[in-house]
PDB file of C-alpha atoms in Angstrom:
ATOM      1  CA  UNK X  13      92.474  28.733  79.083  1.00 47.00           C
ATOM      2  CA  UNK X  14      90.748  30.445  81.690  1.00 48.00           C
ATOM      3  CA  UNK X  15      89.144  29.703  84.743  1.00 47.00           C
ATOM      4  CA  UNK X  16      88.695  31.495  87.521  1.00 44.00           C
ATOM      5  CA  UNK X  17      87.619  30.825  91.150  1.00 43.00           C
ATOM      6  CA  UNK X  18      83.825  32.213  92.728  1.00 39.00           C
ATOM      7  CA  UNK X  19      84.864  35.319  94.549  1.00 37.00           C
ATOM      8  CA  UNK X  20      81.073  35.697  96.090  1.00 35.00           C
ATOM      9  CA  UNK X  21      81.559  32.111  97.870  1.00 37.00           C
ATOM     10  CA  UNK X  22      84.180  32.770  98.703  1.00 39.00           C
ATOM     11  CA  UNK X  23      84.028  36.038 100.539  1.00 39.00           C
ATOM     12  CA  UNK X  24      81.043  34.808 102.196  1.00 34.00           C
ATOM     13  CA  UNK X  25      83.260  31.964 103.534  1.00 39.00           C
ATOM     14  CA  UNK X  26      85.450  34.414 105.423  1.00 39.00           C
ATOM     15  CA  UNK X  27      82.407  36.915 106.693  1.00 35.00           C
ATOM     16  CA  UNK X  28      80.441  33.425 108.313  1.00 34.00           C
ATOM     17  CA  UNK X  29      82.714  30.322 107.931  1.00 39.00           C
ATOM     18  CA  UNK X  30      82.044  27.232 106.149  1.00 40.00           C
ATOM     19  CA  UNK X  31      80.064  24.778 108.593  1.00 40.00           C
ATOM     20  CA  UNK X  32      83.224  21.261 108.986  1.00 44.00           C
ATOM     21  CA  UNK X  33      82.638  18.306 107.629  1.00 50.00           C
ATOM     22  CA  UNK X  34      82.554  16.945 110.979  1.00 45.00           C
ATOM     23  CA  UNK X  35      79.384  18.841 111.610  1.00 45.00           C
ATOM     24  CA  UNK X  36      77.688  17.739 108.415  1.00 38.00           C
ATOM     25  CA  UNK X  37      79.230  14.505 109.124  1.00 41.00           C
ATOM     26  CA  UNK X  38      78.709  12.826 111.735  1.00 44.00           C
ATOM     27  CA  UNK X  39      78.391  15.247 114.632  1.00 60.00           C
ATOM     28  CA  UNK X  40      80.823  14.988 117.194  1.00 88.00           C
ATOM     29  CA  UNK X  41      83.750  12.533 115.069  1.00 95.00           C
ATOM     30  CA  UNK X  42      86.755  12.123 117.287  1.00 97.00           C
ATOM     31  CA  UNK X  43      90.668  12.300 115.355  1.00 97.00           C
ATOM     32  CA  UNK X  44      90.391   8.563 115.947  1.00 97.00           C
ATOM     33  CA  UNK X  45      87.128   7.965 113.914  1.00 97.00           C
ATOM     34  CA  UNK X  46      88.298  10.359 111.447  1.00 97.00           C
ATOM     35  CA  UNK X  47      91.507   8.462 111.416  1.00 97.00           C
ATOM     36  CA  UNK X  48      89.750   4.913 110.644  1.00 97.00           C
ATOM     37  CA  UNK X  49      86.433   5.758 108.663  1.00 97.00           C
ATOM     38  CA  UNK X  50      89.105   7.204 105.676  1.00 97.00           C
ATOM     39  CA  UNK X  51      91.328   4.380 106.789  1.00 96.00           C
ATOM     40  CA  UNK X  52      94.246   6.512 107.166  1.00 97.00           C
ATOM     41  CA  UNK X  53      97.851   5.159 108.273  1.00 95.00           C
ATOM     42  CA  UNK X  54      98.623   7.991 111.163  1.00 96.00           C
ATOM     43  CA  UNK X  55     100.737   7.993 114.068  1.00 96.00           C
ATOM     44  CA  UNK X  56      99.240  11.318 115.550  1.00 96.00           C
ATOM     45  CA  UNK X  57     101.947  12.775 117.655  1.00 95.00           C
ATOM     46  CA  UNK X  58      99.336  13.889 121.001  1.00 95.00           C
ATOM     47  CA  UNK X  59      97.745  10.614 121.517  1.00 95.00           C
ATOM     48  CA  UNK X  60      95.262  12.499 123.834  1.00 96.00           C
ATOM     49  CA  UNK X  61      94.141  14.092 120.238  1.00 97.00           C
ATOM     50  CA  UNK X  62      92.689  10.363 119.181  1.00 96.00           C
ATOM     51  CA  UNK X  63      89.699  10.373 121.409  1.00 96.00           C
ATOM     52  CA  UNK X  64      89.014  14.091 121.158  1.00 96.00           C
ATOM     53  CA  UNK X  65      86.066  15.724 119.110  1.00 97.00           C
ATOM     54  CA  UNK X  66      87.281  17.868 115.366  1.00 97.00           C
ATOM     55  CA  UNK X  67      86.253  21.090 114.326  1.00 96.00           C
ATOM     56  CA  UNK X  68      86.271  23.499 112.584  1.00 96.00           C
ATOM     57  CA  UNK X  69      88.320  21.938 109.471  1.00 97.00           C
ATOM     58  CA  UNK X  70      87.481  21.600 105.713  1.00 97.00           C
ATOM     59  CA  UNK X  71      87.686  18.544 103.072  1.00 98.00           C
ATOM     60  CA  UNK X  72      88.989  19.207  99.257  1.00 98.00           C
ATOM     61  CA  UNK X  73      87.909  15.764  96.907  1.00 97.00           C
ATOM     62  CA  UNK X  74      89.505  16.178  93.364  1.00 96.00           C
ATOM     63  CA  UNK X  75      89.197  13.266  90.979  1.00 95.00           C
ATOM     64  CA  UNK X  76      93.408  12.677  91.985  1.00 95.00           C
ATOM     65  CA  UNK X  77      93.363  13.844  95.936  1.00 96.00           C
ATOM     66  CA  UNK X  78      91.736  13.757  98.807  1.00 98.00           C
ATOM     67  CA  UNK X  79      92.342  16.350 101.563  1.00 98.00           C
ATOM     68  CA  UNK X  80      91.590  16.895 105.223  1.00 98.00           C
ATOM     69  CA  UNK X  81      92.364  19.082 106.837  1.00 98.00           C
ATOM     70  CA  UNK X  82      90.950  19.820 111.083  1.00 98.00           C
ATOM     71  CA  UNK X  83      91.279  20.633 115.178  1.00 98.00           C
ATOM     72  CA  UNK X  84      91.723  18.933 117.407  1.00 97.00           C
ATOM     73  CA  UNK X  85      88.987  20.155 120.136  1.00 94.00           C
ATOM     74  CA  UNK X  86      91.371  18.762 122.754  1.00 88.00           C
ATOM     75  CA  UNK X  87      95.011  20.966 122.118  1.00 88.00           C
ATOM     76  CA  UNK X  88      93.295  23.011 120.016  1.00 94.00           C
ATOM     77  CA  UNK X  89      96.399  21.146 116.728  1.00 97.00           C
ATOM     78  CA  UNK X  90      95.581  20.940 112.925  1.00 98.00           C
ATOM     79  CA  UNK X  91      95.655  17.704 111.488  1.00 98.00           C
ATOM     80  CA  UNK X  92      96.218  18.021 107.328  1.00 98.00           C
ATOM     81  CA  UNK X  93      95.872  14.574 105.243  1.00 98.00           C
ATOM     82  CA  UNK X  94      96.371  14.181 101.643  1.00 98.00           C
ATOM     83  CA  UNK X  95      95.218  11.062  99.506  1.00 97.00           C
ATOM     84  CA  UNK X  96      96.896   9.673  96.432  1.00 94.00           C
ATOM     85  CA  UNK X  97      93.625   8.669  94.202  1.00 94.00           C
ATOM     86  CA  UNK X  98      96.070   7.426  92.276  1.00 93.00           C
ATOM     87  CA  UNK X  99      98.848   5.458  94.339  1.00 92.00           C
ATOM     88  CA  UNK X 100      95.730   4.947  96.852  1.00 91.00           C
ATOM     89  CA  UNK X 101      97.814   5.933  99.807  1.00 93.00           C
ATOM     90  CA  UNK X 102      97.620   8.638 103.190  1.00 97.00           C
ATOM     91  CA  UNK X 103      99.915  10.651 103.931  1.00 97.00           C
ATOM     92  CA  UNK X 104     100.093  13.045 107.677  1.00 98.00           C
ATOM     93  CA  UNK X 105     100.930  15.929 109.386  1.00 98.00           C
ATOM     94  CA  UNK X 106     100.915  17.757 112.404  1.00 98.00           C
ATOM     95  CA  UNK X 107     100.633  21.454 110.726  1.00 97.00           C
ATOM     96  CA  UNK X 108     101.154  23.780 112.878  1.00 96.00           C
ATOM     97  CA  UNK X 109     101.175  28.021 112.601  1.00 96.00           C
ATOM     98  CA  UNK X 110     103.457  30.262 112.538  1.00 92.00           C
ATOM     99  CA  UNK X 111     103.469  32.791 114.870  1.00 89.00           C
ATOM    100  CA  UNK X 112     102.680  35.463 113.787  1.00 86.00           C
ATOM    101  CA  UNK X 113     105.051  38.183 112.205  1.00 88.00           C
ATOM    102  CA  UNK X 114     105.612  41.637 109.833  1.00 84.00           C
ATOM    103  CA  UNK X 115     106.064  38.452 107.494  1.00 84.00           C
ATOM    104  CA  UNK X 116     103.968  36.114 108.614  1.00 91.00           C
ATOM    105  CA  UNK X 117     100.066  35.481 109.414  1.00 95.00           C
ATOM    106  CA  UNK X 118      98.122  32.581 111.758  1.00 94.00           C
ATOM    107  CA  UNK X 119      94.876  31.788 110.666  1.00 95.00           C
ATOM    108  CA  UNK X 120      92.357  30.354 112.794  1.00 95.00           C
ATOM    109  CA  UNK X 121      89.534  27.289 111.435  1.00 97.00           C
ATOM    110  CA  UNK X 122      89.993  26.359 107.900  1.00 98.00           C
ATOM    111  CA  UNK X 123      87.231  27.570 105.851  1.00 97.00           C
ATOM    112  CA  UNK X 124      88.271  26.714 102.763  1.00 97.00           C
ATOM    113  CA  UNK X 125      91.111  24.113 100.601  1.00 98.00           C
ATOM    114  CA  UNK X 126      92.853  25.124  97.356  1.00 96.00           C
ATOM    115  CA  UNK X 127      95.406  22.927  95.413  1.00 95.00           C
ATOM    116  CA  UNK X 128      97.397  24.088  92.596  1.00 94.00           C
ATOM    117  CA  UNK X 129     100.344  22.273  90.868  1.00 93.00           C
ATOM    118  CA  UNK X 130     100.436  20.289  93.507  1.00 93.00           C
ATOM    119  CA  UNK X 131     100.767  23.211  96.003  1.00 95.00           C
ATOM    120  CA  UNK X 132      97.858  23.316  98.989  1.00 97.00           C
ATOM    121  CA  UNK X 133      96.074  26.030 100.180  1.00 97.00           C
ATOM    122  CA  UNK X 134      94.556  26.450 103.674  1.00 98.00           C
ATOM    123  CA  UNK X 135      92.558  29.514 104.229  1.00 98.00           C
ATOM    124  CA  UNK X 136      92.540  29.774 107.747  1.00 97.00           C
ATOM    125  CA  UNK X 137      89.666  32.454 109.267  1.00 96.00           C
ATOM    126  CA  UNK X 138      90.359  35.441 111.365  1.00 94.00           C
ATOM    127  CA  UNK X 139      87.906  38.062 110.834  1.00 90.00           C
ATOM    128  CA  UNK X 140      85.103  38.981 109.174  1.00 88.00           C
ATOM    129  CA  UNK X 141      87.557  41.142 105.809  1.00 87.00           C
ATOM    130  CA  UNK X 142      91.031  38.949 106.844  1.00 94.00           C
ATOM    131  CA  UNK X 143      92.122  35.477 106.391  1.00 96.00           C
ATOM    132  CA  UNK X 144      95.848  33.854 106.348  1.00 97.00           C
ATOM    133  CA  UNK X 145      97.221  31.667 103.831  1.00 98.00           C
ATOM    134  CA  UNK X 146      98.517  28.744 105.238  1.00 97.00           C
ATOM    135  CA  UNK X 147     100.494  27.342 101.783  1.00 97.00           C
ATOM    136  CA  UNK X 148     101.530  23.794 102.572  1.00 97.00           C
ATOM    137  CA  UNK X 149     104.193  21.213  99.711  1.00 95.00           C
ATOM    138  CA  UNK X 150     102.565  18.084  98.347  1.00 93.00           C
ATOM    139  CA  UNK X 151     104.162  16.175 101.799  1.00 95.00           C
ATOM    140  CA  UNK X 152     102.211  18.705 104.310  1.00 97.00           C
ATOM    141  CA  UNK X 153     105.038  20.922 105.699  1.00 96.00           C
ATOM    142  CA  UNK X 154     104.766  25.042 105.671  1.00 96.00           C
ATOM    143  CA  UNK X 155     106.308  26.995 104.014  1.00 95.00           C
ATOM    144  CA  UNK X 156     104.664  30.028 103.846  1.00 96.00           C
ATOM    145  CA  UNK X 157     101.769  32.049 104.507  1.00 97.00           C
ATOM    146  CA  UNK X 158     100.204  34.716 102.152  1.00 97.00           C
ATOM    147  CA  UNK X 159      97.872  37.791 105.083  1.00 96.00           C
ATOM    148  CA  UNK X 160      94.506  37.338 102.662  1.00 97.00           C
ATOM    149  CA  UNK X 161      92.723  33.919 100.172  1.00 96.00           C
ATOM    150  CA  UNK X 162      92.904  32.806  97.117  1.00 97.00           C
ATOM    151  CA  UNK X 163      90.474  33.724  94.251  1.00 97.00           C
ATOM    152  CA  UNK X 164      92.514  31.860  91.076  1.00 97.00           C
ATOM    153  CA  UNK X 165      95.112  29.833  90.205  1.00 95.00           C
ATOM    154  CA  UNK X 166      97.112  29.266  87.689  1.00 95.00           C
ATOM    155  CA  UNK X 167      98.141  25.882  86.280  1.00 91.00           C
ATOM    156  CA  UNK X 168     101.892  26.483  86.956  1.00 92.00           C
ATOM    157  CA  UNK X 169     100.600  26.428  90.677  1.00 91.00           C
ATOM    158  CA  UNK X 170     101.182  30.373  90.815  1.00 95.00           C
ATOM    159  CA  UNK X 171      98.233  31.850  92.861  1.00 96.00           C
ATOM    160  CA  UNK X 172      95.986  35.157  93.239  1.00 97.00           C
ATOM    161  CA  UNK X 173      95.649  36.210  96.035  1.00 98.00           C
ATOM    162  CA  UNK X 174      93.001  39.156  97.987  1.00 97.00           C
ATOM    163  CA  UNK X 175      94.671  40.743 100.704  1.00 96.00           C
ATOM    164  CA  UNK X 176      93.101  40.918 103.931  1.00 94.00           C
ATOM    165  CA  UNK X 177      91.530  44.566 105.523  1.00 87.00           C
ATOM    166  CA  UNK X 178      90.791  45.422 108.865  1.00 77.00           C
ATOM    167  CA  UNK X 179      87.245  44.786 109.221  1.00 66.00           C
ATOM    168  CA  UNK X 180      86.062  47.866 110.760  1.00 66.00           C
ATOM    169  CA  UNK X 181      87.871  50.953 108.842  1.00 66.00           C
ATOM    170  CA  UNK X 182      86.932  53.504 107.605  1.00 70.00           C
ATOM    171  CA  UNK X 183      87.139  52.638 104.685  1.00 74.00           C
ATOM    172  CA  UNK X 184      87.791  49.168 102.473  1.00 84.00           C
ATOM    173  CA  UNK X 185      90.153  48.872  99.941  1.00 91.00           C
ATOM    174  CA  UNK X 186      90.923  45.987  97.159  1.00 94.00           C
ATOM    175  CA  UNK X 187      93.986  44.413  97.181  1.00 96.00           C
ATOM    176  CA  UNK X 188      95.550  42.404  94.475  1.00 97.00           C
ATOM    177  CA  UNK X 189      99.056  39.923  94.214  1.00 97.00           C
ATOM    178  CA  UNK X 190     100.236  37.013  92.773  1.00 96.00           C
ATOM    179  CA  UNK X 191     102.062  33.945  95.112  1.00 97.00           C
ATOM    180  CA  UNK X 192     105.291  31.918  92.898  1.00 96.00           C
ATOM    181  CA  UNK X 193     105.196  29.165  95.302  1.00 95.00           C
ATOM    182  CA  UNK X 194     108.837  27.861  93.677  1.00 94.00           C
ATOM    183  CA  UNK X 195     110.314  31.256  94.143  1.00 94.00           C
ATOM    184  CA  UNK X 196     108.233  32.071  97.338  1.00 93.00           C
ATOM    185  CA  UNK X 197     107.899  35.526  95.565  1.00 94.00           C
ATOM    186  CA  UNK X 198     105.009  37.958  96.143  1.00 94.00           C
ATOM    187  CA  UNK X 199     103.936  40.326  93.181  1.00 93.00           C
ATOM    188  CA  UNK X 200     101.396  43.228  94.246  1.00 94.00           C
ATOM    189  CA  UNK X 201      99.308  43.672  91.152  1.00 95.00           C
ATOM    190  CA  UNK X 202      96.300  46.256  91.730  1.00 96.00           C
ATOM    191  CA  UNK X 203      96.987  49.342  92.403  1.00 96.00           C
ATOM    192  CA  UNK X 204      98.909  49.751  89.524  1.00 93.00           C
ATOM    193  CA  UNK X 205     102.387  51.176  89.966  1.00 91.00           C
ATOM    194  CA  UNK X 206     103.073  53.586  88.862  1.00 90.00           C
ATOM    195  CA  UNK X 207      99.158  54.375  89.069  1.00 92.00           C
ATOM    196  CA  UNK X 208      97.087  54.530  85.526  1.00 96.00           C
ATOM    197  CA  UNK X 209      94.648  57.157  84.074  1.00 96.00           C
ATOM    198  CA  UNK X 210      91.583  56.368  85.087  1.00 97.00           C
ATOM    199  CA  UNK X 211      92.335  55.770  88.774  1.00 96.00           C
ATOM    200  CA  UNK X 212      94.809  58.571  88.681  1.00 96.00           C
ATOM    201  CA  UNK X 213      91.214  59.966  87.696  1.00 97.00           C
ATOM    202  CA  UNK X 214      89.388  58.729  90.408  1.00 96.00           C
ATOM    203  CA  UNK X 215      92.183  59.739  93.153  1.00 96.00           C
ATOM    204  CA  UNK X 216      92.593  62.853  92.570  1.00 97.00           C
ATOM    205  CA  UNK X 217      88.579  63.377  92.756  1.00 96.00           C
ATOM    206  CA  UNK X 218      88.456  62.107  96.245  1.00 96.00           C
ATOM    207  CA  UNK X 219      92.194  63.626  97.295  1.00 95.00           C
ATOM    208  CA  UNK X 220      89.223  66.934  96.641  1.00 96.00           C
ATOM    209  CA  UNK X 221      86.550  65.449  98.072  1.00 94.00           C
ATOM    210  CA  UNK X 222      89.233  64.724 101.013  1.00 93.00           C
ATOM    211  CA  UNK X 223      90.898  67.780 101.655  1.00 94.00           C
ATOM    212  CA  UNK X 224      86.988  69.572 101.790  1.00 93.00           C
ATOM    213  CA  UNK X 225      86.484  66.821 104.288  1.00 93.00           C
ATOM    214  CA  UNK X 226      89.524  66.377 106.342  1.00 92.00           C
ATOM    215  CA  UNK X 227      88.472  69.666 108.474  1.00 93.00           C
ATOM    216  CA  UNK X 228      87.874  70.637 111.727  1.00 91.00           C
ATOM    217  CA  UNK X 229      84.235  71.404 110.781  1.00 91.00           C
ATOM    218  CA  UNK X 230      82.857  69.180 107.910  1.00 90.00           C
ATOM    219  CA  UNK X 231      80.403  69.926 105.839  1.00 92.00           C
ATOM    220  CA  UNK X 232      77.578  68.229 106.297  1.00 90.00           C
ATOM    221  CA  UNK X 233      77.604  66.240 103.184  1.00 89.00           C
ATOM    222  CA  UNK X 234      80.498  64.641 103.972  1.00 87.00           C
ATOM    223  CA  UNK X 235      79.092  62.103 106.230  1.00 84.00           C
ATOM    224  CA  UNK X 236      79.230  61.392 110.047  1.00 83.00           C
ATOM    225  CA  UNK X 237      82.986  59.619 109.712  1.00 81.00           C
ATOM    226  CA  UNK X 238      84.372  62.603 108.904  1.00 85.00           C
ATOM    227  CA  UNK X 239      82.464  64.500 111.842  1.00 81.00           C
ATOM    228  CA  UNK X 240      83.339  62.257 114.157  1.00 79.00           C
ATOM    229  CA  UNK X 241      86.686  62.659 112.744  1.00 77.00           C
ATOM    230  CA  UNK X 242      87.086  58.410 112.310  1.00 75.00           C
ATOM    231  CA  UNK X 243      88.191  58.728 108.730  1.00 83.00           C
ATOM    232  CA  UNK X 244      91.941  58.025 108.001  1.00 83.00           C
ATOM    233  CA  UNK X 245      91.708  61.210 105.632  1.00 89.00           C
ATOM    234  CA  UNK X 246      94.562  59.176 103.078  1.00 90.00           C
ATOM    235  CA  UNK X 247      93.058  59.374  99.966  1.00 92.00           C
ATOM    236  CA  UNK X 248      95.713  56.701  98.314  1.00 91.00           C
ATOM    237  CA  UNK X 249      93.003  54.150 100.568  1.00 91.00           C
ATOM    238  CA  UNK X 250      89.289  54.872  99.202  1.00 93.00           C
ATOM    239  CA  UNK X 251      87.274  52.801  99.085  1.00 92.00           C
ATOM    240  CA  UNK X 252      86.807  50.034  96.980  1.00 95.00           C
ATOM    241  CA  UNK X 253      85.803  46.410  96.094  1.00 94.00           C
ATOM    242  CA  UNK X 254      87.565  43.396  93.406  1.00 95.00           C
ATOM    243  CA  UNK X 255      84.763  41.560  90.750  1.00 94.00           C
ATOM    244  CA  UNK X 256      85.620  38.522  89.877  1.00 93.00           C
ATOM    245  CA  UNK X 257      89.379  36.971  88.858  1.00 97.00           C
ATOM    246  CA  UNK X 258      89.513  35.472  85.123  1.00 97.00           C
ATOM    247  CA  UNK X 259      93.562  33.719  84.539  1.00 97.00           C
ATOM    248  CA  UNK X 260      94.384  32.602  80.600  1.00 97.00           C
ATOM    249  CA  UNK X 261      97.472  30.703  80.980  1.00 95.00           C
ATOM    250  CA  UNK X 262      98.081  30.942  76.920  1.00 95.00           C
ATOM    251  CA  UNK X 263      98.619  34.240  77.615  1.00 95.00           C
ATOM    252  CA  UNK X 264     100.180  34.465  81.273  1.00 96.00           C
ATOM    253  CA  UNK X 265      97.242  36.962  82.177  1.00 97.00           C
ATOM    254  CA  UNK X 266      94.830  37.851  84.193  1.00 96.00           C
ATOM    255  CA  UNK X 267      91.178  39.924  84.203  1.00 97.00           C
ATOM    256  CA  UNK X 268      89.946  41.859  86.513  1.00 97.00           C
ATOM    257  CA  UNK X 269      86.999  44.327  87.905  1.00 97.00           C
ATOM    258  CA  UNK X 270      87.421  47.229  89.763  1.00 97.00           C
ATOM    259  CA  UNK X 271      84.624  49.366  91.805  1.00 96.00           C
ATOM    260  CA  UNK X 272      85.784  52.355  92.810  1.00 96.00           C
ATOM    261  CA  UNK X 273      82.894  53.950  95.465  1.00 93.00           C
ATOM    262  CA  UNK X 274      83.680  56.992  97.941  1.00 93.00           C
ATOM    263  CA  UNK X 275      82.244  59.417  98.846  1.00 92.00           C
ATOM    264  CA  UNK X 276      82.815  61.331  94.941  1.00 93.00           C
ATOM    265  CA  UNK X 277      80.770  58.569  93.601  1.00 94.00           C
ATOM    266  CA  UNK X 278      81.273  54.825  92.078  1.00 95.00           C
ATOM    267  CA  UNK X 279      82.732  53.673  88.549  1.00 96.00           C
ATOM    268  CA  UNK X 280      83.458  49.813  87.296  1.00 96.00           C
ATOM    269  CA  UNK X 281      86.788  49.631  85.545  1.00 97.00           C
ATOM    270  CA  UNK X 282      88.495  46.682  84.667  1.00 97.00           C
ATOM    271  CA  UNK X 283      92.026  45.817  84.077  1.00 97.00           C
ATOM    272  CA  UNK X 284      94.438  43.473  82.290  1.00 97.00           C
ATOM    273  CA  UNK X 285      97.173  42.351  83.773  1.00 97.00           C
ATOM    274  CA  UNK X 286      99.792  40.563  80.971  1.00 95.00           C
ATOM    275  CA  UNK X 287     103.130  38.792  80.595  1.00 93.00           C
ATOM    276  CA  UNK X 288     102.612  38.338  84.519  1.00 95.00           C
ATOM    277  CA  UNK X 289     105.767  35.914  84.850  1.00 91.00           C
ATOM    278  CA  UNK X 290     108.291  38.823  82.007  1.00 86.00           C
ATOM    279  CA  UNK X 291     107.390  42.693  82.701  1.00 85.00           C
ATOM    280  CA  UNK X 292     103.856  42.579  83.933  1.00 89.00           C
ATOM    281  CA  UNK X 293     102.139  45.342  81.318  1.00 93.00           C
ATOM    282  CA  UNK X 294      98.348  46.671  83.141  1.00 95.00           C
ATOM    283  CA  UNK X 295      95.791  48.482  80.628  1.00 95.00           C
ATOM    284  CA  UNK X 296      92.673  49.756  82.394  1.00 96.00           C
ATOM    285  CA  UNK X 297      89.348  50.800  80.397  1.00 96.00           C
ATOM    286  CA  UNK X 298      86.190  52.273  81.686  1.00 94.00           C
ATOM    287  CA  UNK X 299      82.951  49.299  81.990  1.00 86.00           C
ATOM    288  CA  UNK X 300      80.104  48.603  79.400  1.00 70.00           C
ATOM    289  CA  UNK X 301      77.897  51.078  80.486  1.00 57.00           C
ATOM    290  CA  UNK X 302      79.930  53.836  81.907  1.00 60.00           C
ATOM    291  CA  UNK X 303      82.542  56.643  79.829  1.00 53.00           C
ATOM    292  CA  UNK X 304      86.129  57.394  80.662  1.00 48.00           C
ATOM    293  CA  UNK X 305      86.436  60.566  82.090  1.00 48.00           C
TER     294      UNK X 305
END
């Protein structure tokens, strides 16, 4: 079985943020009104939040579950509620983002909710090019964070996620990883290591171009970012973007397209990563209509 998450929709969600369910529904709905309307029996740990408007949240509704994540505007606290439709019961919790560190990130407005094999993923807005995803167990206990946002999922709960980027950086480069919530392990899939032939050839061309442009007085053809010395000049981080990601549970593999689009021109490359649970094997081909170098 193959399936994917629409990348364009996720990009716009991260760029502009989604309207909260409170805004699209009952306007300035309070937390107390939400609990009453959804028939959620939950003892709010901060009673002052009951009269607070709810904001910056999202809702996921599937045949199996209904999940609501929202902030109480009064104190900025995040509340998450999950209803098992089979059991007909709600579970609620105040959930806290971990303090940002080298191993954890911290998001803001909830722009997307996903569930994979019981594990819950709340994507929190950081800036137009960055998000932090909070990983919750079925019990709503925080387990981990992903510096980025989910783009596809496997039936066993593993998530493929795109890494966040610095919004105003001179170049934006695609990075893709897979996360296993059981082992709580991350494995980077793209850029591939070791380098694959098509990417290595493009990288060599970028390196040569940067050598010409990353000088005190670069040629005008290099562009303003080089003439203003506002470019990192690191060819490893050349401009690239990620297309649709499709996973195949039967073969434990995924397929995605990367567009190389730096100073030396544009190329589209297809990647297939197989045997993800064992020793990942990367295959790379030039996209249809393009000749390999």
